[in-house]
Amino acid sequence: MAVTASGVFRRTAIERTDQRVSWERTDQAFFSSGACHVLAWTCREFYPDKEIALAALYLGDFEHPLHVYARWDTWAFDASGWNPESELLQVNSDFEGLPVRQVETITSDLREFCEEHVHRQPHQYWADPTERARAYVSRYDPPWL
C-alpha cells in the first residue's frame, strides 16, 4: 500500500467528541488519526524478536506529535503498512505544508506517552483497539520477510 499522510484521515469534530463515531471509521482512518500510537505499540509487541523502535513525528511548531509509528531499520510501519521511513516523513510534510521538525525515538511506555502527549490509552476508547490493531498489523508482510 502506498504511504498516505495521516492528515488525510484527520478526525472531524464529531469524530473527536464521539468515540463510537471515531471507532466506526475504516481501519486505515482509525489508525492514521486518533489511534496511531496504539498501532505503533502493537506492531512492536507483534514482533518481539525484532528491534522495532517507536517514533514520534513533529511538524512545525506543534507541541505534541502529529503522528506516531513503528520503525525498523529504514522502514516505518503505520496505517499505510510498511514503507520507507523517508517516504512517510516526506508525505506528511508535503500534506501539512510544514517541514519535519523532529523525529523523536520514544523511550517511555504507552501509559506515560499518553499522559505526556494527551493521547488516549487503549481503555479510554469506545472499545479497546488492541485486538483491532493486532489484526491490522498481521495484514502486512514486514520488510525482513
mmCIF file of N, CA and C in Angstrom:
data_model
loop_
_atom_site.group_PDB
_atom_site.id
_atom_site.type_symbol
_atom_site.label_atom_id
_atom_site.label_comp_id
_atom_site.label_asym_id
_atom_site.label_seq_id
_atom_site.Cartn_x
_atom_site.Cartn_y
_atom_site.Cartn_z
ATOM 1 N N MET A 1 0.855 -1.178 0.000
ATOM 2 C CA MET A 1 0.000 0.000 0.000
ATOM 3 C C MET A 1 0.901 1.242 0.000
ATOM 4 N N ALA A 2 0.560 2.206 -0.796
ATOM 5 C CA ALA A 2 1.332 3.447 -0.847
ATOM 6 C C ALA A 2 1.148 4.233 0.449
ATOM 7 N N VAL A 3 2.190 4.909 0.841
ATOM 8 C CA VAL A 3 2.122 5.699 2.078
ATOM 9 C C VAL A 3 1.178 6.887 1.881
ATOM 10 N N THR A 4 0.351 7.123 2.876
ATOM 11 C CA THR A 4 -0.614 8.215 2.864
ATOM 12 C C THR A 4 -0.403 9.057 4.112
ATOM 13 N N ALA A 5 -0.449 10.363 3.965
ATOM 14 C CA ALA A 5 -0.290 11.259 5.118
ATOM 15 C C ALA A 5 -1.399 11.010 6.131
ATOM 16 N N SER A 6 -1.045 11.035 7.389
ATOM 17 C CA SER A 6 -2.044 10.806 8.441
ATOM 18 C C SER A 6 -3.134 11.874 8.407
ATOM 19 N N GLY A 7 -2.786 13.089 8.006
ATOM 20 C CA GLY A 7 -3.744 14.189 7.973
ATOM 21 C C GLY A 7 -4.887 13.990 6.992
ATOM 22 N N VAL A 8 -4.699 13.119 6.010
ATOM 23 C CA VAL A 8 -5.775 12.821 5.066
ATOM 24 C C VAL A 8 -6.989 12.291 5.834
ATOM 25 N N PHE A 9 -6.722 11.622 6.944
ATOM 26 C CA PHE A 9 -7.776 10.987 7.734
ATOM 27 C C PHE A 9 -8.075 11.736 9.035
ATOM 28 N N ARG A 10 -7.685 12.999 9.086
ATOM 29 C CA ARG A 10 -7.903 13.784 10.306
ATOM 30 C C ARG A 10 -9.357 13.692 10.745
ATOM 31 N N ARG A 11 -9.560 13.521 12.040
ATOM 32 C CA ARG A 11 -10.915 13.357 12.563
ATOM 33 C C ARG A 11 -11.716 14.655 12.462
ATOM 34 N N THR A 12 -12.996 14.494 12.201
ATOM 35 C CA THR A 12 -13.927 15.618 12.184
ATOM 36 C C THR A 12 -14.290 15.973 13.621
ATOM 37 N N ALA A 13 -15.006 17.046 13.803
ATOM 38 C CA ALA A 13 -15.424 17.456 15.146
ATOM 39 C C ALA A 13 -16.249 16.366 15.827
ATOM 40 N N ILE A 14 -17.166 15.754 15.105
ATOM 41 C CA ILE A 14 -17.996 14.707 15.701
ATOM 42 C C ILE A 14 -17.159 13.477 16.029
ATOM 43 N N GLU A 15 -16.172 13.165 15.192
ATOM 44 C CA GLU A 15 -15.295 12.028 15.469
ATOM 45 C C GLU A 15 -14.413 12.276 16.687
ATOM 46 N N ARG A 16 -14.123 13.539 16.956
ATOM 47 C CA ARG A 16 -13.327 13.875 18.139
ATOM 48 C C ARG A 16 -14.158 13.784 19.419
ATOM 49 N N THR A 17 -15.421 14.102 19.319
ATOM 50 C CA THR A 17 -16.250 14.134 20.529
ATOM 51 C C THR A 17 -17.011 12.830 20.782
ATOM 52 N N ASP A 18 -17.245 12.045 19.750
ATOM 53 C CA ASP A 18 -17.999 10.806 19.910
ATOM 54 C C ASP A 18 -17.088 9.627 19.564
ATOM 55 N N GLN A 19 -16.640 8.919 20.590
ATOM 56 C CA GLN A 19 -15.709 7.811 20.394
ATOM 57 C C GLN A 19 -16.273 6.704 19.509
ATOM 58 N N ARG A 20 -17.566 6.492 19.568
ATOM 59 C CA ARG A 20 -18.152 5.440 18.730
ATOM 60 C C ARG A 20 -18.078 5.818 17.259
ATOM 61 N N VAL A 21 -18.356 7.057 16.944
ATOM 62 C CA VAL A 21 -18.261 7.515 15.551
ATOM 63 C C VAL A 21 -16.818 7.374 15.068
ATOM 64 N N SER A 22 -15.866 7.737 15.892
ATOM 65 C CA SER A 22 -14.455 7.584 15.542
ATOM 66 C C SER A 22 -14.104 6.110 15.334
ATOM 67 N N TRP A 23 -14.595 5.259 16.211
ATOM 68 C CA TRP A 23 -14.339 3.820 16.143
ATOM 69 C C TRP A 23 -14.866 3.216 14.846
ATOM 70 N N GLU A 24 -15.961 3.718 14.346
ATOM 71 C CA GLU A 24 -16.614 3.137 13.176
ATOM 72 C C GLU A 24 -15.972 3.514 11.841
ATOM 73 N N ARG A 25 -14.941 4.327 11.876
ATOM 74 C CA ARG A 25 -14.217 4.634 10.631
ATOM 75 C C ARG A 25 -13.488 3.388 10.139
ATOM 76 N N THR A 26 -12.998 3.434 8.911
ATOM 77 C CA THR A 26 -12.201 2.323 8.386
ATOM 78 C C THR A 26 -10.959 2.156 9.253
ATOM 79 N N ASP A 27 -10.369 0.977 9.177
ATOM 80 C CA ASP A 27 -9.148 0.734 9.952
ATOM 81 C C ASP A 27 -8.052 1.741 9.594
ATOM 82 N N GLN A 28 -7.874 2.003 8.308
ATOM 83 C CA GLN A 28 -6.809 2.930 7.923
ATOM 84 C C GLN A 28 -7.061 4.318 8.501
ATOM 85 N N ALA A 29 -8.271 4.790 8.441
ATOM 86 C CA ALA A 29 -8.584 6.104 9.005
ATOM 87 C C ALA A 29 -8.405 6.103 10.521
ATOM 88 N N PHE A 30 -8.906 5.072 11.180
ATOM 89 C CA PHE A 30 -8.823 4.985 12.640
ATOM 90 C C PHE A 30 -7.373 4.962 13.112
ATOM 91 N N PHE A 31 -6.525 4.186 12.443
ATOM 92 C CA PHE A 31 -5.128 4.077 12.867
ATOM 93 C C PHE A 31 -4.228 5.157 12.274
ATOM 94 N N SER A 32 -4.736 5.961 11.369
ATOM 95 C CA SER A 32 -3.969 7.101 10.856
ATOM 96 C C SER A 32 -4.104 8.302 11.762
ATOM 97 N N SER A 33 -5.299 8.495 12.264
ATOM 98 C CA SER A 33 -5.581 9.688 13.054
ATOM 99 C C SER A 33 -6.464 9.318 14.238
ATOM 100 N N GLY A 34 -5.865 9.305 15.390
ATOM 101 C CA GLY A 34 -6.612 9.018 16.603
ATOM 102 C C GLY A 34 -6.110 7.800 17.351
ATOM 103 N N ALA A 35 -5.530 6.838 16.641
ATOM 104 C CA ALA A 35 -5.037 5.638 17.317
ATOM 105 C C ALA A 35 -3.698 5.165 16.735
ATOM 106 N N CYS A 36 -2.954 6.064 16.112
ATOM 107 C CA CYS A 36 -1.672 5.680 15.514
ATOM 108 C C CYS A 36 -0.698 5.168 16.573
ATOM 109 N N HIS A 37 -0.754 5.753 17.766
ATOM 110 C CA HIS A 37 0.150 5.327 18.833
ATOM 111 C C HIS A 37 -0.162 3.908 19.286
ATOM 112 N N VAL A 38 -1.427 3.546 19.338
ATOM 113 C CA VAL A 38 -1.810 2.180 19.715
ATOM 114 C C VAL A 38 -1.290 1.196 18.666
ATOM 115 N N LEU A 39 -1.422 1.540 17.399
ATOM 116 C CA LEU A 39 -0.932 0.687 16.325
ATOM 117 C C LEU A 39 0.582 0.526 16.408
ATOM 118 N N ALA A 40 1.298 1.591 16.691
ATOM 119 C CA ALA A 40 2.761 1.526 16.778
ATOM 120 C C ALA A 40 3.203 0.593 17.906
ATOM 121 N N TRP A 41 2.625 0.759 19.079
ATOM 122 C CA TRP A 41 2.991 -0.111 20.205
ATOM 123 C C TRP A 41 2.631 -1.560 19.896
ATOM 124 N N THR A 42 1.511 -1.780 19.266
ATOM 125 C CA THR A 42 1.075 -3.131 18.929
ATOM 126 C C THR A 42 2.032 -3.765 17.931
ATOM 127 N N CYS A 43 2.499 -2.998 16.968
ATOM 128 C CA CYS A 43 3.450 -3.508 15.984
ATOM 129 C C CYS A 43 4.721 -3.978 16.691
ATOM 130 N N ARG A 44 5.227 -3.198 17.601
ATOM 131 C CA ARG A 44 6.447 -3.598 18.319
ATOM 132 C C ARG A 44 6.207 -4.889 19.105
ATOM 133 N N GLU A 45 5.074 -4.980 19.769
ATOM 134 C CA GLU A 45 4.753 -6.182 20.555
ATOM 135 C C GLU A 45 4.512 -7.391 19.650
ATOM 136 N N PHE A 46 4.042 -7.166 18.444
ATOM 137 C CA PHE A 46 3.738 -8.240 17.499
ATOM 138 C C PHE A 46 5.006 -8.963 17.049
ATOM 139 N N TYR A 47 6.127 -8.252 17.019
ATOM 140 C CA TYR A 47 7.411 -8.801 16.574
ATOM 141 C C TYR A 47 8.440 -8.682 17.702
ATOM 142 N N PRO A 48 8.289 -9.452 18.778
ATOM 143 C CA PRO A 48 9.171 -9.296 19.934
ATOM 144 C C PRO A 48 10.630 -9.662 19.654
ATOM 145 N N ASP A 49 10.899 -10.439 18.596
ATOM 146 C CA ASP A 49 12.265 -10.836 18.276
ATOM 147 C C ASP A 49 12.986 -9.810 17.400
ATOM 148 N N LYS A 50 12.316 -8.746 17.024
ATOM 149 C CA LYS A 50 12.916 -7.692 16.195
ATOM 150 C C LYS A 50 13.121 -6.427 17.026
ATOM 151 N N GLU A 51 14.121 -5.677 16.681
ATOM 152 C CA GLU A 51 14.383 -4.416 17.375
ATOM 153 C C GLU A 51 13.574 -3.310 16.707
ATOM 154 N N ILE A 52 12.310 -3.270 17.035
ATOM 155 C CA ILE A 52 11.413 -2.262 16.472
ATOM 156 C C ILE A 52 11.329 -1.108 17.456
ATOM 157 N N ALA A 53 11.647 0.071 16.960
ATOM 158 C CA ALA A 53 11.576 1.285 17.775
ATOM 159 C C ALA A 53 10.264 1.999 17.484
ATOM 160 N N LEU A 54 9.941 2.920 18.335
ATOM 161 C CA LEU A 54 8.757 3.760 18.142
ATOM 162 C C LEU A 54 9.215 5.186 17.931
ATOM 163 N N ALA A 55 8.538 5.896 17.049
ATOM 164 C CA ALA A 55 8.948 7.257 16.726
ATOM 165 C C ALA A 55 7.746 8.193 16.730
ATOM 166 N N ALA A 56 8.018 9.411 17.169
ATOM 167 C CA ALA A 56 7.013 10.473 17.165
ATOM 168 C C ALA A 56 7.471 11.534 16.177
ATOM 169 N N LEU A 57 6.585 11.895 15.270
ATOM 170 C CA LEU A 57 6.872 12.864 14.212
ATOM 171 C C LEU A 57 6.282 14.216 14.601
ATOM 172 N N TYR A 58 7.129 15.211 14.653
ATOM 173 C CA TYR A 58 6.703 16.580 14.964
ATOM 174 C C TYR A 58 6.875 17.446 13.724
ATOM 175 N N LEU A 59 5.906 18.286 13.465
ATOM 176 C CA LEU A 59 5.969 19.221 12.345
ATOM 177 C C LEU A 59 5.783 20.634 12.857
ATOM 178 N N GLY A 60 6.419 21.576 12.173
ATOM 179 C CA GLY A 60 6.232 22.984 12.516
ATOM 180 C C GLY A 60 6.426 23.234 13.991
ATOM 181 N N ASP A 61 5.533 24.017 14.569
ATOM 182 C CA ASP A 61 5.658 24.334 15.995
ATOM 183 C C ASP A 61 4.658 23.547 16.849
ATOM 184 N N PHE A 62 4.175 22.408 16.329
ATOM 185 C CA PHE A 62 3.243 21.579 17.096
ATOM 186 C C PHE A 62 3.906 21.150 18.402
ATOM 187 N N GLU A 63 3.174 21.273 19.481
ATOM 188 C CA GLU A 63 3.689 20.892 20.794
ATOM 189 C C GLU A 63 3.731 19.376 20.962
ATOM 190 N N HIS A 64 2.726 18.707 20.424
ATOM 191 C CA HIS A 64 2.624 17.254 20.545
ATOM 192 C C HIS A 64 2.860 16.621 19.181
ATOM 193 N N PRO A 65 3.213 15.350 19.158
ATOM 194 C CA PRO A 65 3.490 14.713 17.865
ATOM 195 C C PRO A 65 2.269 14.698 16.956
ATOM 196 N N LEU A 66 2.525 14.876 15.691
ATOM 197 C CA LEU A 66 1.479 14.776 14.679
ATOM 198 C C LEU A 66 1.135 13.305 14.434
ATOM 199 N N HIS A 67 2.159 12.468 14.499
ATOM 200 C CA HIS A 67 1.963 11.072 14.124
ATOM 201 C C HIS A 67 2.976 10.205 14.871
ATOM 202 N N VAL A 68 2.558 8.994 15.206
ATOM 203 C CA VAL A 68 3.422 8.022 15.876
ATOM 204 C C VAL A 68 3.444 6.771 15.011
ATOM 205 N N TYR A 69 4.628 6.165 14.889
ATOM 206 C CA TYR A 69 4.758 4.981 14.053
ATOM 207 C C TYR A 69 5.865 4.082 14.596
ATOM 208 N N ALA A 70 5.887 2.851 14.099
ATOM 209 C CA ALA A 70 6.954 1.911 14.439
ATOM 210 C C ALA A 70 8.018 2.009 13.356
ATOM 211 N N ARG A 71 9.264 1.755 13.736
ATOM 212 C CA ARG A 71 10.335 1.796 12.743
ATOM 213 C C ARG A 71 11.292 0.622 12.952
ATOM 214 N N TRP A 72 11.741 0.107 11.836
ATOM 215 C CA TRP A 72 12.729 -0.970 11.831
ATOM 216 C C TRP A 72 13.693 -0.677 10.696
ATOM 217 N N ASP A 73 14.960 -0.528 11.036
ATOM 218 C CA ASP A 73 15.981 -0.194 10.049
ATOM 219 C C ASP A 73 15.563 1.103 9.343
ATOM 220 N N THR A 74 15.391 1.103 8.043
ATOM 221 C CA THR A 74 14.981 2.313 7.311
ATOM 222 C C THR A 74 13.491 2.284 6.975
ATOM 223 N N TRP A 75 12.745 1.377 7.604
ATOM 224 C CA TRP A 75 11.335 1.175 7.325
ATOM 225 C C TRP A 75 10.456 1.717 8.439
ATOM 226 N N ALA A 76 9.262 2.132 8.055
ATOM 227 C CA ALA A 76 8.279 2.627 9.023
ATOM 228 C C ALA A 76 6.984 1.844 8.835
ATOM 229 N N PHE A 77 6.324 1.576 9.959
ATOM 230 C CA PHE A 77 5.014 0.932 9.901
ATOM 231 C C PHE A 77 3.988 1.846 10.539
ATOM 232 N N ASP A 78 2.944 2.148 9.778
ATOM 233 C CA ASP A 78 1.802 2.895 10.302
ATOM 234 C C ASP A 78 0.566 2.379 9.569
ATOM 235 N N ALA A 79 -0.471 3.147 9.532
ATOM 236 C CA ALA A 79 -1.723 2.704 8.904
ATOM 237 C C ALA A 79 -1.590 2.469 7.403
ATOM 238 N N SER A 80 -0.489 2.881 6.800
ATOM 239 C CA SER A 80 -0.226 2.608 5.386
ATOM 240 C C SER A 80 0.582 1.335 5.199
ATOM 241 N N GLY A 81 0.815 0.599 6.265
ATOM 242 C CA GLY A 81 1.638 -0.598 6.186
ATOM 243 C C GLY A 81 3.110 -0.246 6.304
ATOM 244 N N TRP A 82 3.956 -1.110 5.779
ATOM 245 C CA TRP A 82 5.410 -0.898 5.799
ATOM 246 C C TRP A 82 5.830 -0.084 4.581
ATOM 247 N N ASN A 83 6.539 1.003 4.817
ATOM 248 C CA ASN A 83 7.052 1.865 3.755
ATOM 249 C C ASN A 83 8.388 2.425 4.195
ATOM 250 N N PRO A 84 9.224 2.880 3.254
ATOM 251 C CA PRO A 84 10.452 3.539 3.666
ATOM 252 C C PRO A 84 10.123 4.743 4.578
ATOM 253 N N GLU A 85 10.854 4.861 5.668
ATOM 254 C CA GLU A 85 10.590 5.951 6.613
ATOM 255 C C GLU A 85 10.710 7.306 5.937
ATOM 256 N N SER A 86 11.657 7.461 5.033
ATOM 257 C CA SER A 86 11.834 8.737 4.346
ATOM 258 C C SER A 86 10.567 9.140 3.589
ATOM 259 N N GLU A 87 9.870 8.170 3.002
ATOM 260 C CA GLU A 87 8.619 8.469 2.290
ATOM 261 C C GLU A 87 7.522 8.898 3.255
ATOM 262 N N LEU A 88 7.430 8.229 4.396
ATOM 263 C CA LEU A 88 6.431 8.594 5.402
ATOM 264 C C LEU A 88 6.638 10.036 5.864
ATOM 265 N N LEU A 89 7.874 10.399 6.135
ATOM 266 C CA LEU A 89 8.174 11.763 6.583
ATOM 267 C C LEU A 89 7.845 12.775 5.494
ATOM 268 N N GLN A 90 8.232 12.476 4.261
ATOM 269 C CA GLN A 90 8.011 13.414 3.160
ATOM 270 C C GLN A 90 6.526 13.601 2.870
ATOM 271 N N VAL A 91 5.769 12.529 2.844
ATOM 272 C CA VAL A 91 4.338 12.617 2.546
ATOM 273 C C VAL A 91 3.620 13.452 3.604
ATOM 274 N N ASN A 92 3.965 13.250 4.870
ATOM 275 C CA ASN A 92 3.329 14.031 5.930
ATOM 276 C C ASN A 92 3.742 15.491 5.874
ATOM 277 N N SER A 93 4.991 15.746 5.609
ATOM 278 C CA SER A 93 5.475 17.120 5.480
ATOM 279 C C SER A 93 4.805 17.821 4.296
ATOM 280 N N ASP A 94 4.726 17.153 3.166
ATOM 281 C CA ASP A 94 4.089 17.735 1.980
ATOM 282 C C ASP A 94 2.611 18.026 2.239
ATOM 283 N N PHE A 95 1.913 17.077 2.853
ATOM 284 C CA PHE A 95 0.485 17.254 3.106
ATOM 285 C C PHE A 95 0.222 18.430 4.040
ATOM 286 N N GLU A 96 1.003 18.539 5.093
ATOM 287 C CA GLU A 96 0.800 19.599 6.081
ATOM 288 C C GLU A 96 1.394 20.935 5.639
ATOM 289 N N GLY A 97 2.291 20.903 4.660
ATOM 290 C CA GLY A 97 2.949 22.131 4.217
ATOM 291 C C GLY A 97 3.927 22.664 5.258
ATOM 292 N N LEU A 98 4.440 21.772 6.070
ATOM 293 C CA LEU A 98 5.383 22.141 7.128
ATOM 294 C C LEU A 98 6.547 21.160 7.109
ATOM 295 N N PRO A 99 7.738 21.641 7.421
ATOM 296 C CA PRO A 99 8.877 20.722 7.465
ATOM 297 C C PRO A 99 8.815 19.836 8.709
ATOM 298 N N VAL A 100 9.418 18.671 8.590
ATOM 299 C CA VAL A 100 9.569 17.816 9.761
ATOM 300 C C VAL A 100 10.522 18.525 10.717
ATOM 301 N N ARG A 101 10.024 18.822 11.897
ATOM 302 C CA ARG A 101 10.855 19.500 12.897
ATOM 303 C C ARG A 101 11.711 18.495 13.647
ATOM 304 N N GLN A 102 11.121 17.359 13.948
ATOM 305 C CA GLN A 102 11.827 16.392 14.764
ATOM 306 C C GLN A 102 11.175 15.025 14.627
ATOM 307 N N VAL A 103 11.995 14.007 14.635
ATOM 308 C CA VAL A 103 11.522 12.638 14.778
ATOM 309 C C VAL A 103 12.184 12.140 16.059
ATOM 310 N N GLU A 104 11.363 11.899 17.046
ATOM 311 C CA GLU A 104 11.858 11.527 18.365
ATOM 312 C C GLU A 104 11.658 10.037 18.587
ATOM 313 N N THR A 105 12.698 9.361 19.035
ATOM 314 C CA THR A 105 12.547 7.967 19.427
ATOM 315 C C THR A 105 11.871 7.946 20.787
ATOM 316 N N ILE A 106 10.803 7.206 20.883
ATOM 317 C CA ILE A 106 10.013 7.145 22.116
ATOM 318 C C ILE A 106 10.635 6.116 23.048
ATOM 319 N N THR A 107 10.936 6.529 24.264
ATOM 320 C CA THR A 107 11.532 5.626 25.238
ATOM 321 C C THR A 107 10.592 5.310 26.400
ATOM 322 N N SER A 108 9.483 6.001 26.479
ATOM 323 C CA SER A 108 8.531 5.764 27.568
ATOM 324 C C SER A 108 7.595 4.610 27.221
ATOM 325 N N ASP A 109 6.854 4.156 28.212
ATOM 326 C CA ASP A 109 5.843 3.152 27.909
ATOM 327 C C ASP A 109 4.583 3.859 27.404
ATOM 328 N N LEU A 110 3.611 3.079 26.976
ATOM 329 C CA LEU A 110 2.412 3.645 26.360
ATOM 330 C C LEU A 110 1.662 4.560 27.317
ATOM 331 N N ARG A 111 1.498 4.141 28.552
ATOM 332 C CA ARG A 111 0.775 4.958 29.530
ATOM 333 C C ARG A 111 1.450 6.306 29.719
ATOM 334 N N GLU A 112 2.756 6.303 29.908
ATOM 335 C CA GLU A 112 3.497 7.560 30.100
ATOM 336 C C GLU A 112 3.397 8.448 28.862
ATOM 337 N N PHE A 113 3.538 7.836 27.693
ATOM 338 C CA PHE A 113 3.441 8.600 26.454
ATOM 339 C C PHE A 113 2.076 9.273 26.353
ATOM 340 N N CYS A 114 1.026 8.511 26.614
ATOM 341 C CA CYS A 114 -0.335 9.048 26.514
ATOM 342 C C CYS A 114 -0.545 10.201 27.492
ATOM 343 N N GLU A 115 -0.057 10.061 28.694
ATOM 344 C CA GLU A 115 -0.206 11.126 29.692
ATOM 345 C C GLU A 115 0.561 12.375 29.285
ATOM 346 N N GLU A 116 1.763 12.191 28.784
ATOM 347 C CA GLU A 116 2.605 13.339 28.406
ATOM 348 C C GLU A 116 2.078 14.072 27.172
ATOM 349 N N HIS A 117 1.493 13.328 26.243
ATOM 350 C CA HIS A 117 1.108 13.924 24.964
ATOM 351 C C HIS A 117 -0.402 13.980 24.725
ATOM 352 N N VAL A 118 -1.182 13.835 25.759
ATOM 353 C CA VAL A 118 -2.637 13.954 25.695
ATOM 354 C C VAL A 118 -3.223 13.017 24.630
ATOM 355 N N HIS A 119 -2.838 11.756 24.701
ATOM 356 C CA HIS A 119 -3.359 10.708 23.827
ATOM 357 C C HIS A 119 -4.181 9.745 24.679
ATOM 358 N N ARG A 120 -5.141 9.106 24.077
ATOM 359 C CA ARG A 120 -5.962 8.126 24.800
ATOM 360 C C ARG A 120 -5.197 6.821 25.003
ATOM 361 N N GLN A 121 -5.363 6.249 26.173
ATOM 362 C CA GLN A 121 -4.877 4.902 26.423
ATOM 363 C C GLN A 121 -5.926 3.932 25.872
ATOM 364 N N PRO A 122 -5.524 2.700 25.585
ATOM 365 C CA PRO A 122 -6.470 1.760 24.973
ATOM 366 C C PRO A 122 -7.807 1.641 25.705
ATOM 367 N N HIS A 123 -7.804 1.660 27.003
ATOM 368 C CA HIS A 123 -9.062 1.521 27.747
ATOM 369 C C HIS A 123 -9.943 2.771 27.670
ATOM 370 N N GLN A 124 -9.442 3.849 27.098
ATOM 371 C CA GLN A 124 -10.206 5.096 27.006
ATOM 372 C C GLN A 124 -10.954 5.246 25.677
ATOM 373 N N TYR A 125 -10.826 4.276 24.797
ATOM 374 C CA TYR A 125 -11.555 4.296 23.525
ATOM 375 C C TYR A 125 -12.946 3.708 23.725
ATOM 376 N N TRP A 126 -13.787 3.846 22.724
ATOM 377 C CA TRP A 126 -15.122 3.274 22.780
ATOM 378 C C TRP A 126 -15.030 1.780 23.095
ATOM 379 N N ALA A 127 -14.060 1.111 22.482
ATOM 380 C CA ALA A 127 -13.700 -0.273 22.789
ATOM 381 C C ALA A 127 -12.179 -0.338 22.697
ATOM 382 N N ASP A 128 -11.584 -1.265 23.406
ATOM 383 C CA ASP A 128 -10.127 -1.392 23.393
ATOM 384 C C ASP A 128 -9.662 -1.735 21.972
ATOM 385 N N PRO A 129 -8.814 -0.899 21.364
ATOM 386 C CA PRO A 129 -8.404 -1.129 19.975
ATOM 387 C C PRO A 129 -7.246 -2.107 19.800
ATOM 388 N N THR A 130 -6.787 -2.717 20.879
ATOM 389 C CA THR A 130 -5.601 -3.564 20.785
ATOM 390 C C THR A 130 -5.785 -4.743 19.839
ATOM 391 N N GLU A 131 -6.881 -5.474 19.951
ATOM 392 C CA GLU A 131 -7.103 -6.616 19.049
ATOM 393 C C GLU A 131 -7.283 -6.147 17.609
ATOM 394 N N ARG A 132 -7.958 -5.049 17.432
ATOM 395 C CA ARG A 132 -8.121 -4.484 16.088
ATOM 396 C C ARG A 132 -6.753 -4.128 15.507
ATOM 397 N N ALA A 133 -5.874 -3.595 16.335
ATOM 398 C CA ALA A 133 -4.521 -3.249 15.889
ATOM 399 C C ALA A 133 -3.720 -4.501 15.545
ATOM 400 N N ARG A 134 -3.841 -5.556 16.348
ATOM 401 C CA ARG A 134 -3.130 -6.817 16.045
ATOM 402 C C ARG A 134 -3.570 -7.375 14.693
ATOM 403 N N ALA A 135 -4.852 -7.361 14.465
ATOM 404 C CA ALA A 135 -5.362 -7.853 13.179
ATOM 405 C C ALA A 135 -4.824 -6.995 12.037
ATOM 406 N N TYR A 136 -4.730 -5.692 12.253
ATOM 407 C CA TYR A 136 -4.242 -4.789 11.204
ATOM 408 C C TYR A 136 -2.762 -5.050 10.915
ATOM 409 N N VAL A 137 -1.961 -5.173 11.959
ATOM 410 C CA VAL A 137 -0.531 -5.447 11.776
ATOM 411 C C VAL A 137 -0.341 -6.738 10.988
ATOM 412 N N SER A 138 -1.131 -7.747 11.284
ATOM 413 C CA SER A 138 -0.963 -9.054 10.640
ATOM 414 C C SER A 138 -1.269 -9.037 9.139
ATOM 415 N N ARG A 139 -1.930 -8.007 8.651
ATOM 416 C CA ARG A 139 -2.256 -7.924 7.212
ATOM 417 C C ARG A 139 -1.042 -7.611 6.337
ATOM 418 N N TYR A 140 0.011 -7.084 6.943
ATOM 419 C CA TYR A 140 1.143 -6.572 6.170
ATOM 420 C C TYR A 140 2.400 -7.396 6.409
ATOM 421 N N ASP A 141 3.024 -7.835 5.321
ATOM 422 C CA ASP A 141 4.281 -8.545 5.437
ATOM 423 C C ASP A 141 5.381 -7.553 5.807
ATOM 424 N N PRO A 142 6.158 -7.853 6.840
ATOM 425 C CA PRO A 142 7.245 -6.947 7.205
ATOM 426 C C PRO A 142 8.384 -7.013 6.186
ATOM 427 N N PRO A 143 9.218 -5.995 6.142
ATOM 428 C CA PRO A 143 10.271 -5.928 5.121
ATOM 429 C C PRO A 143 11.349 -7.001 5.256
ATOM 430 N N TRP A 144 11.478 -7.630 6.410
ATOM 431 C CA TRP A 144 12.518 -8.624 6.588
ATOM 432 C C TRP A 144 12.118 -10.004 6.058
ATOM 433 N N LEU A 145 10.876 -10.156 5.595
ATOM 434 C CA LEU A 145 10.477 -11.457 5.019
ATOM 435 C C LEU A 145 10.851 -11.573 3.565
#
